[in-house]
Each structure stands twice: as structure tokens, then as C-alpha cells.
Short mmCIF file of C-alpha atoms and ligand atoms in Angstrom, two decimals:
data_model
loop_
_atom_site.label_atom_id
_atom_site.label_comp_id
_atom_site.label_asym_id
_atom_site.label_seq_id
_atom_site.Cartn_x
_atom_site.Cartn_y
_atom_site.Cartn_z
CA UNK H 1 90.82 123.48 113.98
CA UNK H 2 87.54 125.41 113.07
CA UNK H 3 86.49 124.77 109.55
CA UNK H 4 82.78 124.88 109.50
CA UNK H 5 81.35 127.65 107.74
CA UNK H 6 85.09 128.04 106.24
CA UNK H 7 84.37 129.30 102.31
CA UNK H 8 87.91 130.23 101.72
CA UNK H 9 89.69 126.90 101.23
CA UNK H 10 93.35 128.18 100.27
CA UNK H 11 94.16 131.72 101.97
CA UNK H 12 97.32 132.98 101.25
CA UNK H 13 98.17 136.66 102.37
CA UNK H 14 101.71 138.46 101.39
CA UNK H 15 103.45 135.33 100.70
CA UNK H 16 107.11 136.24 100.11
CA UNK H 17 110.36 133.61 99.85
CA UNK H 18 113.52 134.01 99.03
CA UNK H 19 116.21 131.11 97.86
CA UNK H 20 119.58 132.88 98.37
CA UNK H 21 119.16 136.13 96.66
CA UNK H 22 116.68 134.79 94.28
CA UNK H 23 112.57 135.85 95.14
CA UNK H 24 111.06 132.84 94.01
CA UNK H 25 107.43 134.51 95.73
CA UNK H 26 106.92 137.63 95.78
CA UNK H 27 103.58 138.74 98.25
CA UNK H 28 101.48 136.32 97.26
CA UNK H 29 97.82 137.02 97.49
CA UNK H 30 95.47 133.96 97.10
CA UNK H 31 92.05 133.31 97.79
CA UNK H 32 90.20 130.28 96.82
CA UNK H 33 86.70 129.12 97.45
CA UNK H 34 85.62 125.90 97.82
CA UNK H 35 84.09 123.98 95.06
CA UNK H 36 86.00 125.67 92.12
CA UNK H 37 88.70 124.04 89.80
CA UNK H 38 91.25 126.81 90.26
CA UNK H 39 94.24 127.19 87.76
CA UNK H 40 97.64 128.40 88.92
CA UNK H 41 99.49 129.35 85.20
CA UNK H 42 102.84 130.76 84.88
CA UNK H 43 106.10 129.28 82.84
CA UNK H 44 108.17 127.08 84.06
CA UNK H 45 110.63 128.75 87.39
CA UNK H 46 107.54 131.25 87.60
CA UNK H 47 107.07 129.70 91.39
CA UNK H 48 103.94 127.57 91.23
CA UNK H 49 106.05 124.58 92.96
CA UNK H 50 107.21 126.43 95.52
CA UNK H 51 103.72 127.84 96.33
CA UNK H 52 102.31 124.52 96.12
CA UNK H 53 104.77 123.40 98.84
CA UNK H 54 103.70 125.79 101.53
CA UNK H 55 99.90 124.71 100.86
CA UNK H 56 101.30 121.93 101.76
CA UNK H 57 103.09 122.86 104.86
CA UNK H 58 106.69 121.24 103.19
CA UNK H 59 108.00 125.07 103.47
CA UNK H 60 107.43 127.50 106.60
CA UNK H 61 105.93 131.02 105.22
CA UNK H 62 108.82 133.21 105.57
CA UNK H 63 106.62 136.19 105.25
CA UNK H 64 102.70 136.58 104.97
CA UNK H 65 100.21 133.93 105.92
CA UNK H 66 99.28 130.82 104.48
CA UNK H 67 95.71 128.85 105.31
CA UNK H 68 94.16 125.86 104.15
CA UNK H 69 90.99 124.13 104.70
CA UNK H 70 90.54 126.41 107.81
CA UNK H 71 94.30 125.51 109.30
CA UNK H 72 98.07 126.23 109.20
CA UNK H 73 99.50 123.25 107.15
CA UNK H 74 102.77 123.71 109.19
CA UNK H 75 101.83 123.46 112.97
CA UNK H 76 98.05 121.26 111.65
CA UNK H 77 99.83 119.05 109.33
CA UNK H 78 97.54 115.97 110.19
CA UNK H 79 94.34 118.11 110.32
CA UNK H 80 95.13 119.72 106.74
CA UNK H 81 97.22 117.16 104.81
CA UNK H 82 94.74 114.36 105.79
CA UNK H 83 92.41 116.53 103.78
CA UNK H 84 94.37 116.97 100.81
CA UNK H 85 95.16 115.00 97.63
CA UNK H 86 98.23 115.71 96.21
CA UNK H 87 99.88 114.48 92.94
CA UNK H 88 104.00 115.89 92.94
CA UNK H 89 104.81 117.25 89.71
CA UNK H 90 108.01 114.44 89.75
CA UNK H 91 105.12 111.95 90.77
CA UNK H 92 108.26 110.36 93.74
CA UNK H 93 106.31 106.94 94.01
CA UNK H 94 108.27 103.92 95.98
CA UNK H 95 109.75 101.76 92.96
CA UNK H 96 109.85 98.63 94.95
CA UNK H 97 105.98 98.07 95.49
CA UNK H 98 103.83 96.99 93.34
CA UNK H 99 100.20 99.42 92.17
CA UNK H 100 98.20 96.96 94.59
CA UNK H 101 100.64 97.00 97.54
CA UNK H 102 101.11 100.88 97.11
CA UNK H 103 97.01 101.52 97.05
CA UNK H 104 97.21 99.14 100.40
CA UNK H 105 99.25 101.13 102.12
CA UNK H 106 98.00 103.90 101.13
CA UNK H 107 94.42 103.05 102.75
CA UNK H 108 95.84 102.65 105.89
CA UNK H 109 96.57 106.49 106.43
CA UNK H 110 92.88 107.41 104.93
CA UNK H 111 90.02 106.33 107.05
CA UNK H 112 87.75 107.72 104.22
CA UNK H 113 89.66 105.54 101.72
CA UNK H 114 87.06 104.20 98.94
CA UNK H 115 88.52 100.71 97.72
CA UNK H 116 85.20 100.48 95.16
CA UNK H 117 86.58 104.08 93.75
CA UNK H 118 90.24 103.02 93.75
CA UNK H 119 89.34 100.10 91.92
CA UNK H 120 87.04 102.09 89.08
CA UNK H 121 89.99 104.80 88.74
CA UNK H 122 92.80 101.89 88.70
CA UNK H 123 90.33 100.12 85.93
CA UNK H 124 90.16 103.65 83.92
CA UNK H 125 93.67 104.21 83.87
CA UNK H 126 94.32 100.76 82.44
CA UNK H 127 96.55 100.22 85.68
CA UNK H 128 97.48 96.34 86.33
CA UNK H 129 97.69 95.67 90.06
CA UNK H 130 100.69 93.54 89.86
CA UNK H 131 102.71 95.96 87.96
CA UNK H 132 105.99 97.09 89.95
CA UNK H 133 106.02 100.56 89.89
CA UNK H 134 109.86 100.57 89.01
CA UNK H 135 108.33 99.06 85.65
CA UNK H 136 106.08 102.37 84.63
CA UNK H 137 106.08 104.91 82.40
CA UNK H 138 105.96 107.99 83.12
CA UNK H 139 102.22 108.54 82.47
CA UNK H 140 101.40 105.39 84.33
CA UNK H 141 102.92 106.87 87.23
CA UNK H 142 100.85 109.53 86.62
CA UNK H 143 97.89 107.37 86.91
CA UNK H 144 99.38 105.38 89.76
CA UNK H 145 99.52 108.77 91.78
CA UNK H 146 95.88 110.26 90.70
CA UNK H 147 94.28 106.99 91.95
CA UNK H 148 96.31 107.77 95.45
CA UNK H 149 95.73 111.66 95.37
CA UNK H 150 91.66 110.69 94.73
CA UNK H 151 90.83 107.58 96.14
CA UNK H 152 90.26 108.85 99.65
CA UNK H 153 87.92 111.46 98.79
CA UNK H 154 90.14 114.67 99.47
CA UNK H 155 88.22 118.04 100.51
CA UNK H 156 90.91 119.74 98.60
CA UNK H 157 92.67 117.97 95.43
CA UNK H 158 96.26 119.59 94.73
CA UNK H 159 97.91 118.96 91.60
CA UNK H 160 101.15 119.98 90.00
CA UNK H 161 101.89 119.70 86.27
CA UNK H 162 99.25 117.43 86.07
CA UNK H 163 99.64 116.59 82.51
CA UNK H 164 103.32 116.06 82.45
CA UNK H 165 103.77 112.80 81.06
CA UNK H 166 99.66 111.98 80.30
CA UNK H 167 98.97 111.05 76.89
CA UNK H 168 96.53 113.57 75.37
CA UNK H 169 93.76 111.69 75.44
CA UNK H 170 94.01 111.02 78.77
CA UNK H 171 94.66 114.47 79.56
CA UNK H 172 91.90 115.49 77.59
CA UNK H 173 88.96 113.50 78.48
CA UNK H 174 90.32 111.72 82.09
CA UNK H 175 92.02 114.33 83.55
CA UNK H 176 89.06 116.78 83.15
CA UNK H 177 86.67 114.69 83.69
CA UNK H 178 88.05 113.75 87.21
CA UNK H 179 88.31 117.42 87.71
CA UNK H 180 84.83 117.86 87.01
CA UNK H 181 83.68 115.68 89.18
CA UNK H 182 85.36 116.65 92.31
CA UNK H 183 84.21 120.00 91.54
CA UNK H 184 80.66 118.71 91.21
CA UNK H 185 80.88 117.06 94.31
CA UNK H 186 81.47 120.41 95.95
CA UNK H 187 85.07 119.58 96.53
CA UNK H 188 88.17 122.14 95.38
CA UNK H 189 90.83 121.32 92.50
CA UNK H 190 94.30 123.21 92.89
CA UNK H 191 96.38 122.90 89.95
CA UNK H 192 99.14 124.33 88.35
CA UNK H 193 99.91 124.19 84.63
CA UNK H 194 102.23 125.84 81.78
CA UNK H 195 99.69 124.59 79.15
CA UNK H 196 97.22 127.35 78.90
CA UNK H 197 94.62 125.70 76.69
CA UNK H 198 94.12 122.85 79.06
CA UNK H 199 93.56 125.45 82.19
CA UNK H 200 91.45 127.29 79.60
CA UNK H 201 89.00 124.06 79.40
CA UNK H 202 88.73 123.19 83.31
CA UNK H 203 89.19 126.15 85.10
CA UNK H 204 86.60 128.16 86.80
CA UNK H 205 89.29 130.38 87.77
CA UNK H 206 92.83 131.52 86.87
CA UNK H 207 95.80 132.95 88.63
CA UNK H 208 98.95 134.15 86.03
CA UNK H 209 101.99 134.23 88.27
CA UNK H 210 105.35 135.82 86.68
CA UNK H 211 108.63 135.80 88.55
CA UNK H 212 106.87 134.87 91.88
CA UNK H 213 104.02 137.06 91.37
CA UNK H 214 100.40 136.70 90.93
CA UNK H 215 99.84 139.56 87.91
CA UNK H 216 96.35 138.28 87.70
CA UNK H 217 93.58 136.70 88.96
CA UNK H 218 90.02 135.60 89.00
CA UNK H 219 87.35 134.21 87.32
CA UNK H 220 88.43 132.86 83.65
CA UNK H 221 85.06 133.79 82.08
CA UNK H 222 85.51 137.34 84.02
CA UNK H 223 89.17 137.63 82.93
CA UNK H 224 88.21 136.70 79.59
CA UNK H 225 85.37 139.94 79.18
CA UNK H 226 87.25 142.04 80.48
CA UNK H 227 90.07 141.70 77.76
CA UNK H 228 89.69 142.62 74.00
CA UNK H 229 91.80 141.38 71.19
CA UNK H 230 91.66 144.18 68.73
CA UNK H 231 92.61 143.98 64.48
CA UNK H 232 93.74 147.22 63.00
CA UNK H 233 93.72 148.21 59.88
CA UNK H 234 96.31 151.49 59.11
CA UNK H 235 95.87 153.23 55.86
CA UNK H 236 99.94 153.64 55.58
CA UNK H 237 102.24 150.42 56.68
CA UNK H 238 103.54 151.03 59.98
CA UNK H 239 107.01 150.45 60.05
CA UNK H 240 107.40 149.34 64.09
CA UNK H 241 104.31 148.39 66.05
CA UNK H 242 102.23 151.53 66.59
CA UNK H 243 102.19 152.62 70.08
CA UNK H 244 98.93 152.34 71.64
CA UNK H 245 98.57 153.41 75.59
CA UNK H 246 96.40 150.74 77.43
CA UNK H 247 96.92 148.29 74.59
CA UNK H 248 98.84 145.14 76.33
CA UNK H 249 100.76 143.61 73.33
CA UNK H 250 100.67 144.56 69.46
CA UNK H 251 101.44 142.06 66.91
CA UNK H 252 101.41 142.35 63.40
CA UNK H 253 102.98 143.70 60.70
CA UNK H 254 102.24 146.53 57.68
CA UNK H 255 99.01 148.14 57.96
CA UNK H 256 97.67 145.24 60.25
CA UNK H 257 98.59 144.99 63.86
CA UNK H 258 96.58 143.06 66.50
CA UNK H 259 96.37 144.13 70.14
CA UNK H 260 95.53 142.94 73.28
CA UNK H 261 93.73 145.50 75.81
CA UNK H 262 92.54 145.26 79.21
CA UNK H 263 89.49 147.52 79.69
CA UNK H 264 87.73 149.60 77.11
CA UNK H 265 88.30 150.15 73.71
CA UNK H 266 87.16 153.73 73.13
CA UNK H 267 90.37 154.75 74.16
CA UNK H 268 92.33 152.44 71.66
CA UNK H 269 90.18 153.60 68.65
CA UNK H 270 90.90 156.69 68.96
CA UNK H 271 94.68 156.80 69.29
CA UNK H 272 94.31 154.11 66.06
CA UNK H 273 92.36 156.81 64.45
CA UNK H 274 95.43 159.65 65.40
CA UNK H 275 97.58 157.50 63.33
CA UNK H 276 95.50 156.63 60.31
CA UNK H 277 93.71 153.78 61.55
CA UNK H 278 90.76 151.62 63.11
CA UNK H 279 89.77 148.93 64.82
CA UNK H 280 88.29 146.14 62.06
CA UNK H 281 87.54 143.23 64.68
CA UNK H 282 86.57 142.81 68.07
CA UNK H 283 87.41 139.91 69.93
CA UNK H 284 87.34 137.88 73.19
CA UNK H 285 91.54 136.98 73.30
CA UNK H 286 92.17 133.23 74.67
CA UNK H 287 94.01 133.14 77.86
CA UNK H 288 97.22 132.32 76.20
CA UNK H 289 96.95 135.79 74.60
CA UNK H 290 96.01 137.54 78.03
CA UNK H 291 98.70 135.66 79.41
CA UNK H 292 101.50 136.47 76.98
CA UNK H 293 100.28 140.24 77.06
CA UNK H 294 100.22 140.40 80.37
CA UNK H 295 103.76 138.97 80.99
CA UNK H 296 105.00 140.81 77.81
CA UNK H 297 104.06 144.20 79.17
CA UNK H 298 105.31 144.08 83.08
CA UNK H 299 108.62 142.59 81.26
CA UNK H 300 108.52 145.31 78.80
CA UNK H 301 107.63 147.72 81.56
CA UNK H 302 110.35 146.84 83.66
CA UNK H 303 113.15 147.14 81.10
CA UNK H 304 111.69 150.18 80.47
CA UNK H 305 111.80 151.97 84.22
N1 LIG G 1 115.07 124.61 96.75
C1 LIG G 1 115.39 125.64 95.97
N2 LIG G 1 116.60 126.25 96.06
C2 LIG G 1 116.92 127.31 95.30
N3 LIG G 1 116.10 127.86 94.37
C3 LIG G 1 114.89 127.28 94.22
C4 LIG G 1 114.48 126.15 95.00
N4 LIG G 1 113.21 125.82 94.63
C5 LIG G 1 112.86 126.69 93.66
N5 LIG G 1 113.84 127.57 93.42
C6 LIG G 1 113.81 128.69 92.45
O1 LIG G 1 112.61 129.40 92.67
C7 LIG G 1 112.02 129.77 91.44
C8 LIG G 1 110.63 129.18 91.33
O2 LIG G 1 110.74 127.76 91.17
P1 LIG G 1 109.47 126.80 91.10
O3 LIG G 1 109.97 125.40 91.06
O4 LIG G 1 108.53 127.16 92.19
O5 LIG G 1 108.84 127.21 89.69
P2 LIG G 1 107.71 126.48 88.85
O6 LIG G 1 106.80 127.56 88.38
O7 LIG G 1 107.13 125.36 89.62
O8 LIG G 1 108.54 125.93 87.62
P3 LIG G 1 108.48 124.51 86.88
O9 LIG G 1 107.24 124.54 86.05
O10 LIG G 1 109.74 124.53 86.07
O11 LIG G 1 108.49 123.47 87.95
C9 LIG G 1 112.97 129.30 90.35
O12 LIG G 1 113.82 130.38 90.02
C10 LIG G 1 113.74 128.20 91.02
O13 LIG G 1 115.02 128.08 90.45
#
């Protein structure tokens, strides 16, 4: 397996799979570079599990390509996986050990393991070695599994639903600060989240995925510029939302509607203008808003054709 000089550390190429008759992926297109945190959002049955399982080589491409770290995951599974951290979004830990007999065994399969990091992380989390792991909750198994997924220094750290089950402050300030620093280190964070506002704070870059496929992607702060949430102000009350081509989503009600558009606003203004109105703010939308605008109009375009 060749991975020097390797930038791209997750290439994915016209990933399609099907479950029965239902497209679950739907020609996936990924690239990620190394060093980023990278944010996979979509709601839930979008298909960020089942993406996440062919990065891990758990499910055979059955059309288009799929690359990590410079290798197939499939026919390389010891070269790739022994590379990657991985916390399961169902966090499947064996209930019979206990935390210090799991992070033994664990060390075993990672020559690279760090027992002075496991030890700091275990101490973070507020983790007691002799706890049986049949005895957690579910955001101590959550712990339990990110002192695994990290403790051996993983080029690529893979994580699904991460904040299932975390208590927000250790979602918050842990979880991102982990993130950070694996990032920092020039290492790559791959996770996948329905909670917008939390990919909004560590993400250098975002992937929306709807129905199996990615409707957009890049970098957030990019994604962010080049969306504009618009106020408008009509001089009559509208009685439906005002139709605006190139405006993603319209909210609102009476003479004020907001909007979400991708691109330029020229445009916008002066349909507003055609029906009695204009644009009173200017805005950089969140990412839930690009999201939900996004989503909103290939579901609204669909119905439609
Ligand atoms: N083993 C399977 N057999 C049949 N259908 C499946 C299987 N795994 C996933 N699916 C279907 O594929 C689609 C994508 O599921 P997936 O679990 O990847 O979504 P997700 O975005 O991870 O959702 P969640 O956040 O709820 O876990 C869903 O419609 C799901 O029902």
C-alpha cells in the first residue's frame, strides 16, 4: 500500500447501494484531505451509517470506488483499519470486561497504543477502571469507546453520532476539544451528526447528504458565504409565500418573508421589487438554515417534476 504523498485521506467515487429496492447511497462523491475535521450531516436514514461502513471496509462497494488512507478497506483491511479509530454509533462494547481489561486488550492490536494518553483520556472522562462495562451508561460507553477509538493515535479518527448519549457539556467542551486536537496534530476527524450546531462549531468542512445523496459539500466557512439569508419587507401582505426563483426556502408570514439563497442577491431584489417589495437585511444563514433549504427545495423539487 502506497500512502506517502497521499493528501486525499477518504476517496469515494460514484458510491451507489441498494438494500432491496431501497437506494440507501446514491453516487457518492467524497473527497477528504488530511488534517481537516470533516462533518457528514443528514437526518436520521439519510445514509451516513451505511457510508461509514464501507470506509470501513464492513460493506463491499457495489458500485463506484471507495479509498482510504491510500488503500481499499476491503481487500487492505489490516493496512487501513489499523489506521483508523472508530467509535459505532451503538458504541457494541463487550459487557463482560471491565474499562481496564477492555483498554488491555485493546493495546494488544495497536503497536502505537499510548497507555500515558489512555490513562489522561480515561481520567477526563471520569472513567473508573474497575467498572464492568455491563454497568455503564450510555454516555460512559461513549467515553469507554473514545478512549479506544483515540488511544492508539489513529491517522484517521471515524466517528458516528458522536454525541448520542454525551452529556452536553461533555459534548461541548470534550468532544471538540479532542477533535481539535487530532486535527492539530495533522491527523483527520470523520464524523457524522444530525445536530447541525455542533458540526457548525468543529467542522472545517461539511457534506449534507439527503436520501443517500451528497446535495452539498465543502468548506463550512465557504458554504456559509456563498449563502444569503434575506428579510423582506412587502408593502401589501402576501397571502402564500411569494415565489422567488433562486431563493432556496421562504418563511414568513404577511408582508415579511425570509429567504434563503444560494448565489447572488441582485436577482432576488429585483423579483422582490416586481411584487412590491425589498430586501431589509442581509445575512450569513447558519448551516441548519442552508441545510433545511437545501433539503426543502430538492424535496419540493421533486414533488414538483
Ligand atoms: N442492513 C440494512 N438492510 C436494509 N436497509 C438498510 C440497512 N442498513 C441501512 N438501511 C437503510 O438504508 C437507509 C440509510 O440508513 P443509514 O443507517 O445509513 O442512515 P443514517 O443516516 O445513518 O441514519 P441514522 O442517523 O438513523 O443512523 C435507511 O433507509 C435504512 O433503512
Amino acid at each position: 500500500m502506497t500512502t506517502e504523498g497521499v493528501d486525499g485521506v477518504i476517496e469515494v467515487s460514484g458510491l451507489s447501494r441498494r438494500f432491496g429496492r431501497s437506494l440507501a447511497l446514491d453516487g457518492v462523491q467524497l473527497d477528504v484531505p488530511r488534517g481537516l475535521v470533516f462533518g457528514l450531516v443528514g437526518e436520521n436514514g439519510a445514509g451516513k451509517t451505511t457510508l461509514i461502513k464501507h470506509l470501513l471496509g464492513l460493506y463491499r462497494a457495489q458500485t463506484g470506488t471507495v479509498r482510504v488512507l491510500g488503500g481499499d478497506p476491503v481487500t487492505q483491511p489490516v493496512e487501513v483499519l489499523s489506521r483508523i479509530g472508530y467509535l459505532s454509533e451503538d458504541r457494541d462494547l463487550p459487557d463482560w470486561m471491565r474499562i481496564s481489561e477492555l483498554l488491555n486488550y485493546l493495546r494488544a492490536f495497536y503497536p502505537t497504543w499510548d497507555v500515558a494518553l489512555a490513562d489522561r483520556l480515561r481520567n477526563d472522562f471520569d472513567l473508573d477502571p474497575q467498572a464492568r462495562i455491563k454497568s455503564l451508561s450510555q454516555g460512559q460507553r461513549a467515553r469507554v469507546g473514545l478512549v479506544g477509538a483515540l488511544a492508539f493515535r489513529p491517522d484517521l479518527l471515524v466517528l458516528d453520532e458522536p454525541s448520542t448519549g454525551l452529556d452536553p457539556i461533555v459534548r461541548r467542551d470534550i468532544l471538540a476539544a479532542i477533535i481539535r486536537t487530532i486535527a492539530e496534530e495533522g491527523r483527520t476527524v470523520f464524523f457524522s451528526s444530525h445536530l447541525l450546531d455542533e458540526v457548525e462549531r468543529v467542522a472545517d468542512s461539511v457534506a449534507l447528504i439527503d436520501r443517500g445523496r451528497i446535495v452539498l459539500s465543502g468548506p463550512l466557512d465557504e458554504i456559509k458565504r456563498s449563502h444569503r439569508r434575506l428579510t423582506l419587507r412587502f408593502d401589501e401582505s402576501q397571502p402564500q409565500p411569494p415565489a422567488l426563483a433562486g431563493t432556496v426556502v421562504c418563511d414568513g408570514f404577511g408582508r415579511d418573508w425570509t429567504a434563503v439563497c444560494p448565489g447572488p442577491i441582485e436577482a432576488v431584489a429585483m423579483q422582490a421589487a416586481g411584487l412590491g417589495g425589498r430586501i431589509v437585511e442581509d445575512q450569513t444563514p447558519s448551516l441548519d438554515e442552508i441545510f433545511v433549504a437545501q433539503v426543502g427545495s430538492r424535496r419540493h423539487a421533486s414533488v414538483e417534476g
